[in-house]
Coordinates of C-alpha atoms in Angstrom, one line a residue:
Chain A
M9 CA -6.9 0.5 -5.9
E10 CA -9.0 2.4 -3.5
D11 CA -8.0 0.2 -0.5
N12 CA -4.4 1.0 -1.2
I13 CA -5.1 4.7 -0.9
L14 CA -7.0 4.0 2.3
K15 CA -4.1 2.0 3.7
E16 CA -1.7 4.8 2.8
I17 CA -3.9 7.3 4.7
A18 CA -4.1 5.0 7.7
Y19 CA -0.4 5.0 8.0
E20 CA 0.0 8.7 7.1
L21 CA -2.5 10.1 9.5
K22 CA -1.9 10.4 13.2
V23 CA -4.5 9.8 15.9
S24 CA -4.2 13.5 17.0
S25 CA -5.3 14.8 13.6
V26 CA -8.6 12.7 13.7
M27 CA -9.5 12.7 17.4
N28 CA -11.9 15.1 19.0
P29 CA -9.7 17.3 21.3
N30 CA -12.7 18.8 23.1
V31 CA -13.1 15.8 25.3
L32 CA -15.4 15.9 28.3
A33 CA -13.8 14.3 31.2
V34 CA -15.0 13.8 34.8
S35 CA -13.2 13.7 38.1
G36 CA -12.9 10.5 40.0
D37 CA -14.0 12.2 43.3
E38 CA -17.4 13.1 42.0
N39 CA -20.4 10.8 42.8
I40 CA -21.8 8.4 40.3
G41 CA -25.1 10.3 40.5
S42 CA -23.5 13.4 39.1
L43 CA -23.1 11.7 35.7
R44 CA -26.9 11.6 35.3
E45 CA -27.2 15.2 33.9
I46 CA -24.2 15.2 31.6
M47 CA -25.1 11.8 30.2
R48 CA -28.6 13.0 29.5
D49 CA -27.6 16.5 28.2
K50 CA -24.6 15.6 26.1
R51 CA -25.9 12.1 25.0
I52 CA -22.5 10.6 25.7
S53 CA -22.3 7.0 26.8
G54 CA -18.9 7.0 28.4
F55 CA -16.3 9.4 29.9
P56 CA -12.6 9.4 30.7
V57 CA -11.9 9.9 34.3
V58 CA -8.9 12.3 35.2
E59 CA -6.9 13.4 38.1
N60 CA -4.8 16.6 37.5
N61 CA -5.4 16.0 33.7
V62 CA -3.9 12.6 33.9
L63 CA -6.1 9.7 32.7
V64 CA -6.9 7.3 35.5
G65 CA -9.9 5.4 34.1
V66 CA -13.1 5.4 32.1
I67 CA -16.7 5.2 33.2
S68 CA -19.4 3.9 30.8
L69 CA -23.1 4.1 30.6
E70 CA -23.2 0.5 31.6
D71 CA -21.1 1.1 34.8
F72 CA -23.5 4.0 35.6
I73 CA -26.7 1.9 35.2
K74 CA -25.3 -0.9 37.3
A75 CA -24.4 1.5 40.1
I76 CA -27.9 3.1 39.9
I77 CA -29.6 -0.3 40.1
N78 CA -27.4 -1.2 43.2
K79 CA -28.3 2.2 44.7
E80 CA -24.7 3.3 44.7
Q81 CA -25.2 6.8 43.3
D82 CA -23.3 8.4 46.2
I83 CA -20.2 6.4 45.7
P84 CA -17.2 8.2 44.0
I85 CA -16.7 7.5 40.4
K86 CA -13.2 6.3 40.9
E87 CA -14.5 3.2 42.8
K88 CA -16.7 2.1 39.9
M89 CA -14.7 3.1 36.9
T90 CA -12.6 0.7 34.8
K91 CA -9.0 1.4 35.8
N92 CA -6.0 1.2 33.4
P93 CA -8.3 1.4 30.3
E94 CA -7.1 0.8 26.8
T95 CA -5.8 4.0 25.3
L96 CA -4.2 5.4 22.2
F97 CA -1.2 7.8 22.1
E98 CA -1.8 11.0 20.1
D99 CA 1.2 10.4 17.8
E100 CA 0.3 6.8 16.9
P101 CA -0.7 6.2 13.2
L102 CA -4.3 5.7 12.6
I103 CA -3.8 2.1 11.6
N104 CA -3.1 1.3 15.3
A105 CA -6.5 2.9 16.2
L106 CA -8.2 0.7 13.5
N107 CA -6.5 -2.4 14.9
K108 CA -7.6 -1.5 18.5
F109 CA -11.2 -1.0 17.4
E110 CA -11.2 -4.4 15.8
K111 CA -9.4 -6.1 18.7
F112 CA -11.5 -4.8 21.6
G113 CA -14.8 -3.9 19.9
Y114 CA -15.1 -0.7 22.0
G115 CA -16.8 2.4 20.6
R116 CA -14.2 4.9 21.8
F117 CA -10.7 5.2 23.1
P118 CA -9.2 8.0 25.2
V119 CA -6.2 9.6 23.6
I120 CA -3.2 10.6 25.8
D121 CA 0.2 12.1 25.4
K122 CA 3.5 10.6 26.6
D123 CA 2.9 11.9 30.1
K124 CA -0.5 10.1 30.2
K125 CA -2.3 13.5 30.1
L126 CA -5.7 13.2 28.4
T127 CA -5.6 15.1 25.1
G128 CA -8.7 13.8 23.3
I129 CA -11.1 11.0 22.5
I130 CA -11.5 9.0 19.3
T131 CA -14.6 7.2 18.0
K132 CA -15.2 5.1 14.9
T133 CA -17.1 8.1 13.5
D134 CA -14.1 10.3 14.0
V135 CA -12.0 7.8 12.1
I136 CA -14.4 7.7 9.1
H137 CA -14.6 11.5 9.1
G138 CA -10.8 11.7 9.1
F139 CA -10.6 9.3 6.2
L140 CA -13.2 11.2 4.2
K141 CA -11.6 14.6 4.8
H142 CA -8.2 13.3 3.8
L143 CA -9.5 11.5 0.7
K144 CA -11.0 14.8 -0.4
D145 CA -7.7 16.6 0.1
K146 CA -5.9 13.8 -1.9
Y147 CA -8.5 14.1 -4.6
Y148 CA -7.9 17.8 -5.1
E149 CA -4.1 17.2 -5.0
E150 CA -4.4 14.6 -7.8
E151 CA -6.7 16.8 -9.8
I152 CA -4.0 19.4 -9.8
K153 CA -1.3 16.8 -10.7
G154 CA -3.5 15.4 -13.5
Y155 CA -4.0 18.9 -14.8
R156 CA -0.3 19.3 -15.8
V157 CA -0.4 17.0 -18.8
S158 CA -3.8 18.1 -20.0
H159 CA -2.6 21.7 -19.6
F160 CA 0.4 21.0 -21.7
F161 CA -1.8 19.5 -24.4
D162 CA -4.1 22.5 -24.3
D163 CA -1.3 25.0 -24.6
V164 CA 0.5 23.3 -27.5
L165 CA -0.9 24.7 -30.7
A166 CA -1.2 22.0 -33.3
D167 CA -3.9 20.0 -35.1
K168 CA -2.6 16.7 -33.8
K169 CA -0.8 16.4 -30.5
E170 CA 1.1 13.4 -29.2
I171 CA 4.4 12.6 -27.4
T172 CA 6.2 9.5 -28.7
L173 CA 8.6 7.7 -26.4
E174 CA 10.6 4.8 -27.8
Y175 CA 12.8 2.3 -26.0
E176 CA 15.0 -0.5 -27.5
I177 CA 15.0 -3.9 -25.8
M178 CA 17.8 -6.4 -26.1
G179 CA 16.7 -10.0 -26.2
G180 CA 18.3 -12.4 -23.7
N181 CA 19.8 -9.7 -21.7
F182 CA 18.5 -10.3 -18.2
K183 CA 20.8 -7.7 -16.7
K184 CA 19.2 -4.9 -18.7
A185 CA 15.7 -6.4 -18.4
G186 CA 13.2 -3.9 -17.0
D187 CA 15.3 -0.9 -17.9
A188 CA 13.0 0.3 -20.7
S189 CA 9.8 0.1 -18.7
S190 CA 11.4 1.7 -15.6
R191 CA 12.6 4.6 -17.8
L192 CA 9.1 4.8 -19.3
K193 CA 7.6 4.9 -15.9
R194 CA 9.8 7.7 -14.7
T195 CA 9.0 9.8 -17.8
I196 CA 5.3 9.2 -17.5
K197 CA 5.5 10.2 -13.8
M198 CA 7.3 13.4 -14.8
L199 CA 4.4 14.3 -17.1
G200 CA 2.3 14.5 -14.0
I201 CA 0.0 11.6 -15.0
H202 CA -2.1 10.1 -12.2
P203 CA -0.2 7.6 -10.1
D204 CA -2.7 4.8 -10.6
I205 CA -2.3 5.1 -14.4
T206 CA 1.4 5.3 -14.1
R207 CA 1.4 2.1 -12.0
R208 CA -0.7 0.2 -14.5
L209 CA 1.4 1.3 -17.4
A210 CA 4.6 0.3 -15.5
I211 CA 3.3 -3.3 -14.8
A212 CA 2.0 -3.8 -18.3
S213 CA 5.1 -2.5 -20.0
Y214 CA 7.4 -4.5 -17.6
E215 CA 5.6 -7.8 -18.5
A216 CA 5.8 -7.0 -22.2
E217 CA 9.4 -6.1 -21.9
M218 CA 10.2 -9.4 -20.1
N219 CA 8.5 -11.4 -22.9
V220 CA 10.8 -9.8 -25.4
V221 CA 13.8 -10.4 -23.2
I222 CA 12.9 -14.1 -22.7
F223 CA 11.8 -15.0 -26.2
A224 CA 13.1 -12.6 -28.8
K225 CA 16.4 -11.4 -30.3
K226 CA 15.4 -7.8 -30.0
G227 CA 12.4 -5.5 -29.8
R228 CA 11.1 -2.1 -28.9
I229 CA 8.5 -0.4 -26.8
K230 CA 6.8 2.6 -28.3
A231 CA 4.5 4.6 -26.0
I232 CA 2.4 7.4 -27.5
V233 CA 1.0 9.8 -25.0
F234 CA -2.2 11.6 -26.0
K235 CA -4.3 14.0 -23.9
D236 CA -6.7 11.3 -22.9
K237 CA -4.8 8.0 -23.4
I238 CA -1.5 6.2 -23.7
E239 CA -1.1 3.8 -26.6
V240 CA 1.7 1.3 -26.2
Y241 CA 3.2 -0.8 -29.0
V242 CA 5.6 -3.6 -28.2
E243 CA 7.2 -5.2 -31.3
D244 CA 9.8 -7.9 -31.5
E245 CA 11.7 -10.0 -33.9
G246 CA 11.1 -13.3 -32.1
P247 CA 9.8 -16.8 -32.7
G248 CA 6.2 -15.6 -32.7
I249 CA 3.3 -17.2 -30.8
E250 CA 1.7 -20.3 -32.3
D251 CA -1.6 -20.3 -30.5
I252 CA -2.5 -16.9 -29.0
E253 CA -5.5 -18.2 -27.1
K254 CA -3.4 -20.8 -25.4
A255 CA -0.7 -18.2 -24.6
M256 CA -3.3 -16.2 -22.8
T257 CA -4.3 -19.1 -20.6
P258 CA -3.2 -18.4 -17.0
G259 CA -0.2 -20.6 -16.1
F260 CA 0.7 -21.5 -19.7
S261 CA 4.2 -20.7 -20.6
T262 CA 6.8 -22.0 -23.1
A263 CA 9.7 -20.4 -21.2
P264 CA 12.8 -22.7 -20.7
D265 CA 13.5 -24.1 -17.2
W266 CA 16.4 -21.8 -16.5
V267 CA 14.2 -18.8 -17.1
R268 CA 11.5 -20.2 -14.8
E269 CA 14.1 -20.6 -12.1
L270 CA 14.6 -16.9 -12.2
G271 CA 10.9 -16.5 -11.4
F272 CA 9.9 -15.5 -14.9
G273 CA 7.7 -17.6 -17.2
A274 CA 4.9 -18.1 -14.7
G275 CA 2.4 -17.8 -17.5
M276 CA 0.8 -14.7 -16.0
G277 CA 2.4 -12.0 -18.0
L278 CA -0.1 -11.5 -20.8
G279 CA -3.0 -11.7 -18.3
N280 CA -1.3 -9.1 -16.2
I281 CA -1.0 -6.8 -19.2
K282 CA -4.6 -7.3 -20.2
N283 CA -5.8 -6.7 -16.6
C284 CA -3.9 -3.4 -16.5
S285 CA -5.1 -2.0 -19.8
D286 CA -8.3 -0.7 -21.3
F287 CA -7.6 -2.2 -24.7
F288 CA -5.4 -5.2 -25.6
E289 CA -4.5 -6.7 -28.9
L290 CA -1.9 -9.3 -29.7
K291 CA -0.8 -10.2 -33.2
S292 CA 1.8 -12.7 -34.0
E293 CA 3.3 -14.6 -36.9
V294 CA 5.4 -17.7 -36.3
G295 CA 9.0 -17.1 -37.3
L296 CA 8.5 -13.4 -37.8
G297 CA 7.7 -11.9 -34.5
T298 CA 5.0 -10.5 -32.2
N299 CA 3.1 -7.2 -32.1
L300 CA 1.4 -6.2 -29.0
N301 CA -0.8 -3.1 -28.6
F302 CA -2.4 -2.0 -25.4
R303 CA -4.0 1.2 -24.3
I304 CA -4.5 2.9 -21.0
N305 CA -7.1 5.6 -20.8
I306 CA -6.4 8.8 -18.9
K307 CA -9.8 9.3 -17.2
Chain B
M23 CA 4.7 -1.4 11.7
R24 CA 8.0 -0.1 10.5
L25 CA 10.7 -2.1 8.7
K26 CA 13.2 -1.6 11.5
E27 CA 10.9 -3.3 14.0
I28 CA 10.8 -6.5 11.9
V29 CA 14.6 -6.3 11.4
E30 CA 14.9 -6.4 15.2
S31 CA 12.3 -9.0 15.9
L32 CA 13.5 -11.4 13.2
S33 CA 17.2 -10.5 13.5
L34 CA 17.4 -9.8 9.8
S35 CA 20.7 -8.5 8.3
V36 CA 20.3 -5.2 6.5
I37 CA 22.1 -5.4 3.2
T38 CA 20.9 -2.3 1.4
G39 CA 18.6 0.6 2.2
K40 CA 19.8 1.3 5.8
E41 CA 18.4 4.8 5.6
Q42 CA 14.9 3.4 4.6
L43 CA 14.1 1.4 7.6
D44 CA 11.6 3.9 8.9
R45 CA 9.2 2.9 6.1
E46 CA 5.8 1.7 7.2
I47 CA 4.7 -1.8 6.1
T48 CA 1.2 -2.2 4.8
G49 CA 1.3 -6.0 4.8
G50 CA 3.3 -8.9 3.4
Y51 CA 3.5 -10.9 0.2
C52 CA 5.4 -14.1 -0.4
S53 CA 6.1 -15.4 -3.9
D54 CA 9.0 -16.4 -6.1
L55 CA 7.2 -15.6 -9.3
L56 CA 7.8 -12.1 -10.5
S57 CA 4.5 -11.8 -12.4
D58 CA 2.6 -13.0 -9.4
V59 CA 4.2 -10.2 -7.3
L60 CA 3.4 -7.7 -10.0
A61 CA -0.2 -8.8 -10.1
N62 CA -0.9 -9.3 -6.4
A63 CA 1.5 -7.5 -4.0
K64 CA 0.2 -4.2 -2.7
E65 CA 2.0 -0.9 -2.3
G66 CA 4.1 -0.8 0.8
N67 CA 4.1 -4.6 1.2
V68 CA 7.3 -6.3 2.4
W69 CA 8.2 -9.1 -0.1
I70 CA 9.5 -12.5 0.9
T71 CA 11.4 -14.4 -1.8
L72 CA 14.3 -16.6 -2.6
Q73 CA 15.1 -14.8 -5.9
V74 CA 18.3 -12.9 -5.7
H75 CA 18.9 -11.4 -9.3
Q76 CA 18.5 -7.7 -10.0
N77 CA 15.0 -8.0 -11.5
I78 CA 13.6 -8.3 -7.9
V79 CA 14.6 -4.6 -7.4
A80 CA 12.8 -3.6 -10.6
V81 CA 9.7 -5.4 -9.4
A82 CA 9.9 -3.9 -5.9
S83 CA 10.3 -0.5 -7.4
M84 CA 7.4 -0.9 -9.9
K85 CA 5.1 -1.9 -7.1
S86 CA 6.5 0.6 -4.6
L87 CA 7.2 -2.2 -2.1
S88 CA 8.7 -1.3 1.3
G89 CA 11.4 -3.9 1.2
I90 CA 12.6 -7.4 0.2
I91 CA 13.4 -10.2 2.6
L92 CA 15.7 -12.9 1.1
V93 CA 15.3 -16.3 2.8
N94 CA 17.5 -19.4 3.4
N95 CA 20.8 -17.4 3.8
R96 CA 20.6 -16.3 0.2
N97 CA 22.7 -13.3 -0.7
P98 CA 21.8 -10.8 -3.5
D99 CA 23.9 -10.7 -6.7
K100 CA 26.3 -7.8 -7.0
D101 CA 24.2 -6.2 -9.7
T102 CA 21.2 -6.5 -7.4
L103 CA 23.0 -4.7 -4.6
E104 CA 24.0 -1.8 -6.9
K105 CA 20.5 -1.5 -8.3
A106 CA 18.9 -1.6 -4.9
E107 CA 21.1 1.2 -3.6
E108 CA 20.3 3.2 -6.7
E109 CA 16.5 2.7 -6.3
N110 CA 16.5 2.9 -2.4
I111 CA 15.0 -0.5 -1.9
P112 CA 15.9 -2.2 1.4
I113 CA 17.1 -5.8 1.1
L114 CA 17.1 -7.9 4.2
T115 CA 18.5 -11.4 4.6
C116 CA 18.1 -14.2 7.1
P117 CA 18.7 -17.9 7.6
L118 CA 15.0 -18.7 7.9
S119 CA 12.8 -20.3 5.3
S120 CA 9.9 -18.4 3.6
F121 CA 7.4 -20.4 5.7
E122 CA 9.1 -19.3 8.9
V123 CA 9.5 -15.7 7.9
C124 CA 5.8 -15.5 7.0
G125 CA 4.8 -17.2 10.3
K126 CA 6.8 -14.8 12.3
L127 CA 5.6 -11.7 10.5
Y128 CA 2.0 -12.9 11.0
Q129 CA 2.7 -13.3 14.7
L130 CA 3.9 -9.7 14.8
G131 CA 0.5 -8.7 13.4
I132 CA 1.5 -8.1 9.7
R133 CA -1.5 -9.0 7.5
A134 CA -2.6 -8.6 4.0
Y135 CA -6.0 -7.3 5.0
S136 CA -7.9 -4.3 3.7
I137 CA -8.8 -1.3 5.8
F138 CA -11.4 -0.5 3.1
H139 CA -13.3 -3.7 3.8
Y140 CA -12.9 -3.2 7.5
L141 CA -14.6 0.2 7.3
V142 CA -17.4 -0.9 5.1
Q143 CA -18.2 -3.9 7.4
K144 CA -18.3 -1.9 10.6

């Protein structure tokens, strides 16, 4: 899950919000030798070179050392710099910066605006700091969101508190299939429950619903929301499962061919439910039906 | 990369979700098994499939996918169209096979890689 959040951030954030805008640039007309002091004082190993604020190149510690060895310290920087360097635009998403770091292996990229004016510089450290800061903000945001439901439970005066949500499922109706779990998802989202928990609940209840639609005449999903967990019961009046252990085996399915052609019956459903839940119990009697109970903890 | 960029590069027909083409794509996933997509596709992925019934919209919405590409000139069922409009899920169609779509998307730089691992490695 965490890499999903990071991906989201990488697309959300712009280079400009992460870069260092206080970039130290040098003029191309200066001598190579003049870099000695600033490289030593600022401990910077490379500089953008500008003319009238427009980026014209970069000069690195390596270029500097080479020039010194060749006794070229009096030559203007613009003759030794790398021209047309790789750059990033300030309004590009951060994902582009990550890709460029990977592609070129450079430690930093100058950042420019649409007129090629230098507006900042970005290093891998800046990227990591940007990620951490944004993660922290997101964390607080979700804390507040998660507070809503627990707040509700705290405010309700009762000895026992729970919200019961029930949905009917019609067997064999592929047009309506997924309806119950999508309504459940929307409701849970409305209660302000953490998106990760909502997502897991949605996947598990969708798989359970599909099993009812594929195999049973009818059934129901009952979700009971507590302060610290969601208990889900899915009951059906279906043929029952002969061998539960076998049914749990990845890839095993008794779904008919026409159902498989629709992309269901891949034999992954029960496994998906189990992977999404913190507790999973399946009881079934052949000829009578199946009872599934799974639980998702809220923190 | 945004959806509209792949619409242009692969000459896809936009069937639903014309307003949603500015969505960023986090990667791609190709499968015709719905459970597999539920288990393994990542948020913001574009999904390549030959399934055309309305349950693909439910799956895309559950997983918050950025869009669905239907292959081999397949057109979505009428119910699928209505549901997709309702749920704001872009559906794109093309004459290419799944293999060709995946290959072209890969060439455009769309991956299924994780930035998290990237940051940890570096």
